[in-house]
Amino acid sequence: MERKNLVEMVNIHKWFSGVCALRGVDFSVGYGEVVGLVGDNGAGKSTLIKILSGVYPPDEGKIYFEGKECHFSSPREARMLGIETIYQEAAMVPKMSVMRNIFMGRELARFRVGPLAYLDIPRMEEESMKALERVDLRLRSPHAPVDELSGGQRQGVAIARAMYFKSKLVILDEPTNNLSVKESERVLEFIRELKKQGISSIFISHNLYHVYPVADRIVVLSHGEKIGDFRKEETSVEEITKLMVLP
Amino acid sequence: MRHTLLFTLRRALLLREISSLIMLLVVILVFFALSPLFLSRENVGVVLEIIPELGIVALGVTMLMIAGEFDLSVGSLFAFCPIMISLFVSEGIHPILSIVLALLLSLLLGGLNGFVTLYFGIPSFITTLGTMLIWRGAVLLISGGWPPPFSSALPTAFLVGRMGIFRASILWFAGITVLLWFVLERTDFGNWMFATGGNQVAARAMGIDTGKVKLANFMLCSLLAGFAGVIQSFRLETTLPSMGGGLEMEAIAATVIGGTALSGGVGTVIGTVIGSFLIRIIDNGLVMARAPSYWFRVFIGIATILAVILNTFVRERARKMRC
Ligand SMILES: Nc1ncnc2c1ncn2[C@@H]1O[C@H](COP(=O)(O)OP(=O)(O)O)[C@@H](O)[C@H]1O
Ligand SMILES: [Mg+2]
């Protein structure tokens, strides 16, 4: 079987102690595509992308990434293949600087002494400012603590980080939750920037109106099942809304 | 011009160590006013001789606290490690080997604190409260209430040998401070420590082995506590089973006075050094001022609360300064 997509998830099932969170979901993401994943709270959106990012194994079903079948046993493995997931609350360490957050776990080193690596701070400063400029985020200094940034700016830092480390797929789980209209608009800009660089993304929201403007394709989940999968030109907000409300 | 001045002021006020530094200067001035002898050569020597013992313990506690965990057992290990040296020596083991073995044992017991905490997922406050009681009990059991004889064969000079008004211990303290500062601020491991203590979920998500980071710090903390106990034992040339009683509280006080957050993820090595100086200087200054010794606890209590309030207040203000 030929696989032309970056991600193919086939017939995914997941149970949580008797509760069926996903039943037979097929899900794909094309190269450079922005996929909007929508559905009510509890529909199974987070569970689906946690399977894709290595948090849980699926109980049934197969995952293909760049045409190769994958069995992730940890988020680390998925990340090494280029799948970067941004959870709102878990993306950043608020008290740490922007620079230290960007390079957290993947620090640039000048040299190593035994188990320790001596940080190349000038290069990390320079590179983090460059990475931020690429998403058009202008900060005074790479040493500003993340908790002094707005929610939208934090998403920007996380996306800049994903770009810097050459991710192939960026997953954003409810990135616009608790953000003002203006801030949400910035997040959409960041996602457009990803697309410009040819990076695929999955944008999850329970709010169709947040996803619709940027998505190339929209996938609708309901009670653990996929009930819709549309290219944007073939559908309308009304059609999807009807679908989401009906069952 | 005014702009850069404001900017510098804001930077200074945002330093974690700033309130402890101000308090330290005030305390020194007050004690100097009360008794000019306070800054005499002899007295400065006395202070510098007792500071490393608290300071080294507090540095370990600081590192662990930044990584998000507690250690209450440091005071007990402080007594346990030198007692083990005396025990090993009295069993006929070579003195240097005895020191090495006792320090390794401290490292191992730190590993035990970490293992129990992380494997069973219980708060380190509980684990180390338990081991604090256990190792203190063991010390009392081993000594049978009597301090074991201090062997004259032990090489004490490398730790506490005199150099003018100083002792070698101050150099060890300085060396450990520089080393830990370097690890914390300039290495990848330091970044993992801040990340682990600051947001463990995010640190894990970015592939940091937070368990390993914590375990290493539990071990470091215990090693330093044992090492500091050896310094005190060598200085006093005795191994009292009561050594280090209440030291865990002083070490935690020094740590939080220096700006380290109890909740983890935030803190500095230099702040803890200042905090340790503050505590020992209050201790010594009260003696010089002939105040009854129980005032010591009162003042440390006040200093701790005041430092944290000042810290919060000053930072809040500094953040609002726009420049
Ligand atoms: N770790 C878990 N343990 C048990 N049940 C879970 C777990 N994660 C999700 N679920 C359940 O699976 C279903 C789908 O949840 P989720 O994927 O979080 O939905 P969404 O992200 O679309 O709001 C819900 O019924 C939820 O209660
Ligand atoms: Mg969700």
Coordinates of C-alpha atoms and ligand atoms in Angstrom, one line a residue:
Chain A
M1 CA 0.0 0.0 0.0
E2 CA 1.4 3.3 -1.0
R3 CA 1.6 6.1 1.6
K4 CA 1.7 9.6 0.5
N5 CA 1.0 11.2 3.8
L6 CA 3.3 12.3 6.6
V7 CA 1.0 10.6 9.2
E8 CA -1.3 7.7 8.7
M9 CA -3.2 6.3 11.7
V10 CA -5.3 3.3 10.8
N11 CA -8.2 1.8 12.8
I12 CA -7.1 3.2 16.2
H13 CA -8.8 1.8 19.3
K14 CA -8.2 2.9 22.9
W15 CA -9.9 1.8 26.0
F16 CA -9.5 3.3 29.5
S17 CA -10.5 0.7 32.1
G18 CA -13.7 -0.3 30.2
V19 CA -14.4 3.1 28.8
C20 CA -13.9 3.2 25.0
A21 CA -12.1 6.5 24.2
L22 CA -11.5 5.8 20.5
R23 CA -13.1 3.2 18.3
G24 CA -11.6 2.6 14.9
V25 CA -10.4 6.1 14.0
D26 CA -8.5 6.6 10.8
F27 CA -6.5 9.8 10.8
S28 CA -4.0 11.3 8.4
V29 CA -1.9 14.4 8.0
G30 CA -0.4 15.4 4.6
Y31 CA 3.0 17.0 4.1
G32 CA 2.7 20.7 4.9
E33 CA -0.9 20.3 5.8
V34 CA -2.7 22.0 8.7
V35 CA -5.3 19.7 10.1
G36 CA -8.0 21.0 12.4
L37 CA -9.2 18.4 14.9
V38 CA -12.5 19.4 16.4
G39 CA -15.1 17.8 18.6
D40 CA -16.8 18.2 21.9
N41 CA -15.0 17.9 25.3
G42 CA -14.4 14.2 25.8
A43 CA -14.7 13.3 22.1
G44 CA -11.2 11.7 22.2
K45 CA -9.1 14.4 20.5
S46 CA -6.4 14.5 23.2
T47 CA -6.3 10.7 23.4
L48 CA -5.8 10.4 19.6
I49 CA -2.8 12.8 19.6
K50 CA -1.3 11.3 22.7
I51 CA -1.2 8.0 20.9
L52 CA 0.5 9.8 18.0
S53 CA 3.0 11.5 20.2
G54 CA 4.0 8.3 22.2
V55 CA 2.2 9.0 25.5
Y56 CA 0.0 5.9 25.2
P57 CA 0.2 2.9 22.9
P58 CA -3.0 2.2 20.9
D59 CA -4.9 -0.9 22.0
E60 CA -5.5 -1.7 18.3
G61 CA -4.5 -0.1 15.1
K62 CA -1.4 1.0 13.3
I63 CA 0.6 4.2 13.0
Y64 CA 2.7 5.2 10.0
F65 CA 5.1 8.1 10.0
E66 CA 6.7 9.1 6.7
G67 CA 5.5 5.7 5.4
K68 CA 7.2 3.6 8.1
E69 CA 5.2 1.8 10.8
C70 CA 6.0 3.1 14.3
H71 CA 5.6 1.8 17.8
F72 CA 6.4 4.6 20.1
S73 CA 7.2 3.6 23.7
S74 CA 7.7 7.2 24.9
P75 CA 7.2 10.8 23.8
R76 CA 10.9 11.0 23.5
E77 CA 10.9 8.5 20.6
A78 CA 8.2 10.4 18.8
R79 CA 10.0 13.7 19.3
M80 CA 13.2 12.2 17.9
L81 CA 11.4 11.4 14.7
G82 CA 10.2 15.0 14.6
I83 CA 6.8 14.9 16.2
E84 CA 6.6 17.9 18.6
T85 CA 3.5 18.2 20.9
I86 CA 2.7 21.5 22.6
Y87 CA 0.4 21.2 25.6
Q88 CA -0.6 24.5 26.9
E89 CA 0.2 23.8 30.6
A90 CA 3.1 21.5 30.0
A91 CA 5.0 23.3 27.3
M92 CA 7.1 25.7 29.4
V93 CA 8.8 26.2 32.7
P94 CA 7.4 29.6 33.7
K95 CA 10.2 30.6 36.0
M96 CA 12.9 29.8 33.4
S97 CA 14.1 32.2 30.8
V98 CA 12.9 32.0 27.2
M99 CA 16.3 30.8 26.1
R100 CA 16.5 28.1 28.7
N101 CA 13.0 27.0 27.8
I102 CA 13.8 26.8 24.1
F103 CA 16.9 24.6 24.7
M104 CA 15.5 22.6 27.6
G105 CA 16.7 19.0 27.3
R106 CA 18.6 19.8 24.0
E107 CA 21.1 22.4 25.3
L108 CA 23.9 23.5 23.0
A109 CA 27.3 22.6 24.5
R110 CA 30.8 24.0 24.1
F111 CA 32.4 20.9 25.5
R112 CA 31.7 18.0 27.9
V113 CA 33.3 17.2 31.2
G114 CA 32.3 13.7 32.3
P115 CA 28.5 13.6 32.6
L116 CA 28.2 17.4 32.3
A117 CA 28.0 19.6 29.2
Y118 CA 29.3 23.2 29.4
L119 CA 26.6 25.4 28.0
D120 CA 27.4 27.6 25.0
I121 CA 25.3 30.5 26.3
P122 CA 26.3 33.1 23.6
R123 CA 25.2 30.7 20.9
M124 CA 22.0 29.8 22.7
E125 CA 21.2 33.5 23.1
E126 CA 21.8 34.2 19.4
E127 CA 20.0 31.1 18.2
S128 CA 16.9 31.7 20.4
M129 CA 16.5 35.3 19.2
K130 CA 16.8 34.0 15.6
A131 CA 14.2 31.3 16.2
L132 CA 11.8 33.8 17.7
E133 CA 12.3 36.2 14.8
R134 CA 11.2 33.4 12.5
V135 CA 7.8 33.4 14.0
D136 CA 7.9 37.2 14.1
L137 CA 8.0 37.3 17.9
R138 CA 10.1 40.2 19.1
L139 CA 11.3 40.0 22.7
R140 CA 13.6 42.4 24.5
S141 CA 15.9 39.7 25.6
P142 CA 16.2 35.9 25.5
H143 CA 16.6 36.0 29.3
A144 CA 13.1 37.2 30.0
P145 CA 11.3 34.7 32.2
V146 CA 8.5 33.0 30.4
D147 CA 6.0 33.9 33.1
E148 CA 6.4 37.6 32.0
L149 CA 5.0 36.7 28.6
S150 CA 1.4 36.6 27.5
G151 CA -0.3 33.3 26.7
G152 CA 0.0 33.9 23.0
Q153 CA 3.6 34.8 23.2
R154 CA 4.3 31.5 25.1
Q155 CA 2.6 29.6 22.3
G156 CA 4.9 31.5 20.0
V157 CA 8.0 30.4 21.9
A158 CA 6.9 26.8 21.9
I159 CA 6.3 27.0 18.1
A160 CA 9.7 28.7 17.6
R161 CA 11.3 25.9 19.5
A162 CA 9.6 23.3 17.4
M163 CA 10.7 25.0 14.2
Y164 CA 14.3 25.4 15.5
F165 CA 14.6 21.7 16.1
K166 CA 13.3 20.9 12.7
S167 CA 10.1 19.2 13.7
K168 CA 8.1 17.7 10.9
L169 CA 4.8 17.7 12.7
V170 CA 3.7 20.1 15.4
I171 CA 0.7 19.2 17.4
L172 CA -1.1 21.9 19.4
D173 CA -3.7 20.7 21.9
E174 CA -6.2 23.5 22.5
P175 CA -3.6 26.3 22.1
T176 CA -6.3 29.0 22.1
N177 CA -7.9 28.0 25.3
N178 CA -8.1 31.0 27.8
L179 CA -6.6 33.4 25.2
S180 CA -8.2 36.7 24.2
V181 CA -9.4 37.1 20.7
K182 CA -6.3 39.1 19.8
E183 CA -4.0 36.5 21.3
S184 CA -5.7 33.7 19.5
E185 CA -5.2 35.5 16.3
R186 CA -1.5 35.5 17.0
V187 CA -1.5 31.8 17.5
L188 CA -3.2 31.4 14.1
E189 CA -0.4 33.5 12.6
F190 CA 2.2 31.2 14.2
I191 CA 0.5 28.2 12.6
R192 CA 0.4 29.9 9.2
E193 CA 4.2 30.5 9.7
L194 CA 4.6 26.8 10.3
K195 CA 2.8 26.1 7.0
K196 CA 5.0 28.5 5.2
Q197 CA 8.0 26.6 6.3
G198 CA 6.5 23.4 5.1
I199 CA 5.9 21.9 8.5
S200 CA 2.7 20.0 9.1
S201 CA 0.5 20.7 12.1
I202 CA -2.5 19.4 13.9
F203 CA -4.5 22.1 15.6
I204 CA -7.0 20.8 18.2
S205 CA -9.9 22.8 19.5
H206 CA -13.4 22.3 20.7
N207 CA -14.2 25.6 19.1
L208 CA -14.6 25.2 15.3
Y209 CA -14.3 29.0 14.8
H210 CA -10.7 29.0 16.0
V211 CA -9.7 26.2 13.7
Y212 CA -11.5 27.0 10.6
P213 CA -9.5 30.0 9.3
V214 CA -6.2 28.2 9.2
A215 CA -7.1 24.6 8.6
D216 CA -6.6 22.9 5.2
R217 CA -8.7 20.0 6.3
I218 CA -11.0 19.5 9.3
V219 CA -11.6 16.2 11.1
V220 CA -14.5 15.9 13.5
L221 CA -14.5 13.4 16.3
S222 CA -17.5 12.5 18.4
H223 CA -17.7 9.9 21.2
G224 CA -14.5 8.3 20.1
E225 CA -15.5 8.0 16.4
K226 CA -14.5 10.0 13.4
I227 CA -17.8 11.5 12.0
G228 CA -16.3 13.9 9.4
D229 CA -13.2 14.5 7.4
F230 CA -13.4 17.4 4.9
R231 CA -11.1 19.4 2.8
K232 CA -12.0 23.0 3.6
E233 CA -13.0 23.9 0.0
E234 CA -15.6 21.0 0.1
T235 CA -17.3 22.2 3.2
S236 CA -18.6 25.1 5.2
V237 CA -18.8 26.1 8.8
E238 CA -22.6 25.5 8.8
E239 CA -22.1 21.9 7.6
I240 CA -19.6 21.0 10.2
T241 CA -21.5 22.8 13.0
K242 CA -24.6 20.8 12.0
L243 CA -22.6 17.6 12.2
M244 CA -21.1 18.5 15.6
V245 CA -24.5 19.3 17.1
L246 CA -26.5 16.4 15.6
P247 CA -25.3 13.2 17.2
Chain B
M1 CA 21.2 58.1 31.1
R2 CA 18.3 58.0 33.6
H3 CA 17.0 55.2 31.5
T4 CA 20.1 53.0 32.0
L5 CA 20.2 53.9 35.7
L6 CA 16.7 52.7 36.2
F7 CA 17.3 49.6 34.1
T8 CA 20.4 48.8 36.3
L9 CA 18.4 49.4 39.4
R10 CA 15.6 47.1 38.2
R11 CA 18.1 44.4 37.3
A12 CA 19.6 44.7 40.8
L13 CA 16.3 44.6 42.6
L14 CA 15.3 41.5 40.5
L15 CA 18.3 39.6 41.8
R16 CA 17.2 36.7 44.0
E17 CA 19.9 37.4 46.5
I18 CA 19.2 41.1 47.0
S19 CA 17.1 41.0 50.2
S20 CA 19.4 38.6 52.0
L21 CA 22.4 40.8 51.0
I22 CA 20.7 43.9 52.4
M23 CA 19.8 42.0 55.6
L24 CA 23.3 40.8 56.0
L25 CA 24.8 44.3 55.7
V26 CA 22.3 45.6 58.2
V27 CA 23.0 42.9 60.7
I28 CA 26.8 43.4 60.4
L29 CA 26.4 47.1 61.0
V30 CA 24.1 46.6 64.0
F31 CA 26.4 44.1 65.7
F32 CA 29.4 46.3 64.9
A33 CA 27.6 49.2 66.6
L34 CA 26.7 47.1 69.6
S35 CA 30.2 45.7 70.0
P36 CA 33.2 46.9 68.0
L37 CA 35.0 43.7 68.9
F38 CA 32.5 42.0 66.5
L39 CA 34.8 42.9 63.5
S40 CA 38.0 42.1 65.3
R41 CA 40.5 39.8 63.7
E42 CA 39.8 37.0 66.3
N43 CA 36.0 37.2 65.9
V44 CA 36.1 37.2 62.2
G45 CA 38.3 34.1 62.4
V46 CA 35.7 32.5 64.7
V47 CA 32.8 33.2 62.3
L48 CA 34.7 32.0 59.3
E49 CA 35.5 28.8 61.1
I50 CA 31.9 27.9 61.9
I51 CA 30.3 29.0 58.6
P52 CA 31.5 26.2 56.3
E53 CA 29.8 23.5 58.3
L54 CA 26.3 25.1 57.9
G55 CA 27.1 26.5 54.5
I56 CA 28.1 23.2 52.9
V57 CA 25.0 21.5 54.2
A58 CA 22.8 24.3 53.1
L59 CA 24.3 24.2 49.6
G60 CA 23.2 20.6 49.2
V61 CA 19.8 21.4 50.5
T62 CA 19.5 24.3 48.0
M63 CA 20.5 22.1 45.0
L64 CA 17.9 19.5 46.0
M65 CA 15.2 22.1 46.7
I66 CA 15.8 23.7 43.3
A67 CA 15.2 20.3 41.8
G68 CA 11.9 20.2 43.7
E69 CA 12.6 18.0 46.7
F70 CA 13.4 18.3 50.5
D71 CA 15.9 16.7 52.8
L72 CA 15.3 16.8 56.5
S73 CA 17.8 14.1 57.3
V74 CA 20.9 16.2 56.7
G75 CA 21.4 16.9 60.4
S76 CA 21.3 13.2 61.3
L77 CA 23.8 12.3 58.5
F78 CA 26.0 15.2 59.7
A79 CA 26.4 13.1 62.9
F80 CA 26.2 9.7 61.3
C81 CA 29.1 10.1 58.9
P82 CA 31.8 11.1 61.4
I83 CA 30.6 8.4 63.8
M84 CA 31.0 5.8 61.1
I85 CA 34.6 7.1 60.6
S86 CA 35.4 6.6 64.2
L87 CA 33.7 3.2 64.1
F88 CA 35.7 2.1 61.1
V89 CA 39.0 3.3 62.5
S90 CA 38.3 1.5 65.8
E91 CA 37.8 -1.6 63.7
G92 CA 41.3 -1.2 62.4
I93 CA 40.5 0.1 59.0
H94 CA 43.0 2.6 57.6
P95 CA 41.9 6.2 58.5
I96 CA 41.8 7.5 55.0
L97 CA 39.9 4.5 53.8
S98 CA 37.5 5.0 56.7
I99 CA 36.9 8.6 55.6
V100 CA 36.2 7.5 52.0
L101 CA 33.9 4.6 53.1
A102 CA 31.9 6.9 55.4
L103 CA 31.5 9.4 52.6
L104 CA 30.4 6.7 50.2
L105 CA 28.0 5.5 52.8
S106 CA 26.5 9.0 53.0
L107 CA 26.2 9.1 49.2
L108 CA 24.4 5.8 49.3
L109 CA 22.0 6.9 52.1
G110 CA 21.1 9.9 49.9
G111 CA 20.4 7.4 47.1
L112 CA 18.1 5.6 49.5
N113 CA 16.2 8.8 50.3
G114 CA 15.8 9.4 46.6
F115 CA 14.9 5.8 45.8
V116 CA 12.2 5.6 48.4
T117 CA 10.8 9.0 47.5
L118 CA 10.8 8.4 43.7
Y119 CA 10.0 4.7 43.6
F120 CA 7.0 4.8 45.9
G121 CA 6.0 8.3 44.9
I122 CA 5.8 9.7 48.4
P123 CA 6.7 13.2 49.5
S124 CA 10.4 13.6 50.2
F125 CA 9.4 15.5 53.3
I126 CA 8.0 12.2 54.7
T127 CA 10.9 10.0 53.5
T128 CA 13.5 12.2 55.0
L129 CA 11.6 12.9 58.2
G130 CA 11.7 9.1 58.6
T131 CA 15.4 8.7 57.7
M132 CA 16.2 11.7 59.9
L133 CA 14.8 9.8 62.9
I134 CA 16.3 6.5 61.8
W135 CA 19.9 7.8 61.3
R136 CA 19.8 9.8 64.5
G137 CA 18.6 6.7 66.3
A138 CA 21.4 4.7 64.7
V139 CA 23.9 7.3 65.9
L140 CA 22.7 7.0 69.4
L141 CA 22.6 3.2 69.2
I142 CA 26.2 3.0 67.9
S143 CA 27.6 5.4 70.4
G144 CA 25.5 4.0 73.2
G145 CA 25.2 7.5 74.5
W146 CA 29.0 7.8 74.8
P147 CA 31.0 9.5 72.2
P148 CA 33.4 7.0 70.7
P149 CA 37.1 8.0 71.1
F150 CA 38.4 10.4 68.4
S151 CA 41.4 8.7 66.8
S152 CA 44.5 10.8 66.7
A153 CA 45.5 8.9 63.6
L154 CA 42.9 10.7 61.5
P155 CA 44.4 13.3 59.1
T156 CA 42.5 16.4 60.0
A157 CA 44.7 19.1 58.5
F158 CA 43.4 18.9 55.0
L159 CA 39.9 19.8 56.2
V160 CA 40.5 22.0 59.2
G161 CA 44.2 22.9 59.3
R162 CA 44.9 26.5 60.3
M163 CA 46.1 29.1 57.9
G164 CA 46.4 32.4 59.8
I165 CA 42.9 33.3 61.1
F166 CA 41.4 30.8 58.6
R167 CA 40.9 27.1 58.5
A168 CA 41.1 24.9 55.4
S169 CA 37.4 24.3 55.7
I170 CA 36.7 27.8 54.3
L171 CA 38.6 26.9 51.1
W172 CA 36.5 23.7 50.8
F173 CA 33.4 25.8 51.2
A174 CA 34.6 28.3 48.6
G175 CA 35.5 25.5 46.2
I176 CA 32.2 23.7 46.6
T177 CA 30.3 26.9 46.1
V178 CA 32.1 27.7 42.9
L179 CA 31.7 24.1 41.6
L180 CA 27.9 24.1 42.4
W181 CA 27.4 27.5 41.0
F182 CA 29.1 26.3 37.8
V183 CA 27.0 23.1 37.6
L184 CA 23.7 25.0 38.3
E185 CA 24.3 28.0 36.0
R186 CA 26.5 26.8 33.3
T187 CA 25.8 23.2 32.5
D188 CA 23.0 21.3 30.9
F189 CA 22.4 19.4 34.2
G190 CA 21.7 22.7 35.9
N191 CA 19.2 23.5 33.3
W192 CA 17.5 20.2 33.9
M193 CA 17.4 20.9 37.6
F194 CA 15.6 24.2 37.1
A195 CA 13.2 22.5 34.6
T196 CA 12.6 19.5 36.9
G197 CA 11.8 21.7 39.9
G198 CA 10.0 24.3 37.9
N199 CA 7.6 22.2 35.9
Q200 CA 8.2 18.5 36.0
V201 CA 5.6 17.7 33.4
A202 CA 7.2 20.0 30.9
A203 CA 10.7 18.8 31.7
R204 CA 9.6 15.2 31.1
A205 CA 7.8 16.2 27.9
M206 CA 11.1 17.6 26.6
G207 CA 12.9 14.3 27.3
I208 CA 14.6 15.2 30.6
D209 CA 15.0 12.2 33.0
T210 CA 13.6 14.0 36.0
G211 CA 14.0 11.0 38.3
K212 CA 17.7 10.8 37.5
V213 CA 18.1 14.6 38.2
K214 CA 16.4 14.3 41.5
L215 CA 18.2 11.1 42.5
A216 CA 21.6 12.8 41.8
N217 CA 20.6 15.7 44.0
F218 CA 19.5 13.6 46.8
M219 CA 22.9 11.9 46.7
L220 CA 24.7 15.2 46.5
C221 CA 22.8 16.6 49.4
S222 CA 23.6 13.7 51.7
L223 CA 27.2 13.6 50.6
L224 CA 27.7 17.2 51.5
A225 CA 25.9 16.8 54.8
G226 CA 28.2 13.9 55.7
F227 CA 31.2 15.8 54.5
A228 CA 30.3 18.9 56.6
G229 CA 29.8 16.6 59.6
V230 CA 33.3 15.3 59.2
I231 CA 34.6 18.9 59.1
Q232 CA 32.9 19.7 62.4
S233 CA 34.0 16.5 64.0
F234 CA 37.6 17.1 62.9
R235 CA 37.5 20.7 64.1
L236 CA 36.2 19.7 67.5
E237 CA 38.2 16.5 67.5
T238 CA 35.3 14.6 68.8
T239 CA 32.2 12.7 67.5
L240 CA 29.2 13.7 69.6
P241 CA 26.0 11.9 68.8
S242 CA 24.1 15.2 69.3
M243 CA 26.0 16.9 66.4
G244 CA 23.9 18.5 63.8
G245 CA 20.7 18.6 65.9
G246 CA 18.4 21.2 64.4
L247 CA 20.8 21.7 61.5
E248 CA 18.2 20.7 58.9
M249 CA 16.1 23.7 60.0
E250 CA 19.1 26.1 59.8
A251 CA 20.0 24.8 56.4
I252 CA 16.5 25.2 55.1
A253 CA 16.4 28.7 56.7
A254 CA 19.7 29.7 55.0
T255 CA 18.3 28.4 51.7
V256 CA 15.0 30.3 51.7
I257 CA 16.6 33.4 53.1
G258 CA 18.9 33.3 50.1
G259 CA 15.9 33.4 47.7
T260 CA 15.4 29.7 46.9
A261 CA 11.7 28.8 46.5
L262 CA 10.3 26.1 48.7
S263 CA 8.3 25.0 45.7
G264 CA 11.4 24.3 43.6
G265 CA 12.6 25.6 40.3
V266 CA 14.0 28.8 41.6
G267 CA 17.1 29.5 43.6
T268 CA 20.8 30.5 43.7
V269 CA 24.0 29.2 45.2
I270 CA 25.2 32.6 46.1
G271 CA 22.0 33.4 48.0
T272 CA 22.5 30.4 50.2
V273 CA 26.0 31.4 51.0
I274 CA 24.7 34.8 52.1
G275 CA 21.9 33.1 54.0
S276 CA 24.5 30.9 55.8
F277 CA 26.6 33.9 56.7
L278 CA 23.6 35.7 58.0
I279 CA 22.6 32.8 60.3
R280 CA 26.0 32.2 61.7
I281 CA 26.7 36.0 62.1
I282 CA 23.4 36.4 64.0
D283 CA 24.5 33.5 66.1
N284 CA 27.9 34.9 66.8
G285 CA 26.8 38.5 67.1
L286 CA 24.3 37.7 69.8
V287 CA 27.0 36.0 71.8
M288 CA 29.2 39.0 71.4
A289 CA 26.4 41.2 72.5
R290 CA 25.9 38.9 75.5
A291 CA 22.4 38.2 74.6
P292 CA 20.9 34.9 76.1
S293 CA 21.3 32.1 73.6
Y294 CA 17.7 31.5 73.0
W295 CA 17.4 34.8 71.2
F296 CA 19.2 33.1 68.4
R297 CA 16.2 31.0 67.4
V298 CA 13.9 34.0 67.6
F299 CA 16.1 36.1 65.3
I300 CA 16.6 33.3 62.8
G301 CA 12.8 32.9 62.7
I302 CA 12.3 36.6 62.1
A303 CA 15.1 36.7 59.5
T304 CA 13.6 33.8 57.5
I305 CA 10.1 35.3 57.4
L306 CA 11.4 38.8 56.7
A307 CA 13.7 37.7 53.9
V308 CA 10.9 35.9 52.1
I309 CA 8.5 38.8 52.5
L310 CA 11.1 41.3 51.4
N311 CA 11.9 39.1 48.4
T312 CA 8.3 38.9 47.2
F313 CA 7.7 42.6 47.9
V314 CA 10.9 43.8 46.2
R315 CA 10.4 41.7 43.1
E316 CA 6.8 42.7 42.8
R317 CA 7.8 46.3 42.8
A318 CA 10.8 45.9 40.5
R319 CA 8.6 44.1 37.9
K320 CA 6.2 47.0 37.8
M321 CA 9.1 49.4 37.1
R322 CA 8.8 49.9 33.4
C323 CA 11.9 50.9 31.6
Ligands
LIG1 N1 -6.0 8.7 31.2 C1 -7.3 8.4 31.1 N2 -7.8 7.5 32.0 C2 -9.2 7.3 31.9 N3 -10.0 7.8 31.0 C3 -9.5 8.8 30.1 C4 -8.1 9.1 30.2 N4 -7.9 10.0 29.2 C5 -9.0 10.2 28.6 N5 -10.0 9.5 29.1 C6 -11.4 9.4 28.7 O1 -11.4 9.3 27.3 C7 -12.4 10.1 26.7 C8 -11.8 11.0 25.7 O2 -11.0 12.0 26.4 P1 -10.1 13.1 25.7 O3 -9.3 12.4 24.6 O4 -9.3 13.8 26.7 O5 -11.1 14.1 25.0 P2 -11.0 15.5 24.4 O6 -9.5 15.8 24.3 O7 -11.6 15.4 23.1 O8 -11.7 16.4 25.2 C9 -13.1 10.8 27.8 O9 -14.3 10.1 28.2 C10 -12.1 10.8 29.0 O10 -12.8 10.7 30.2
MG2 MG -8.5 17.5 25.3

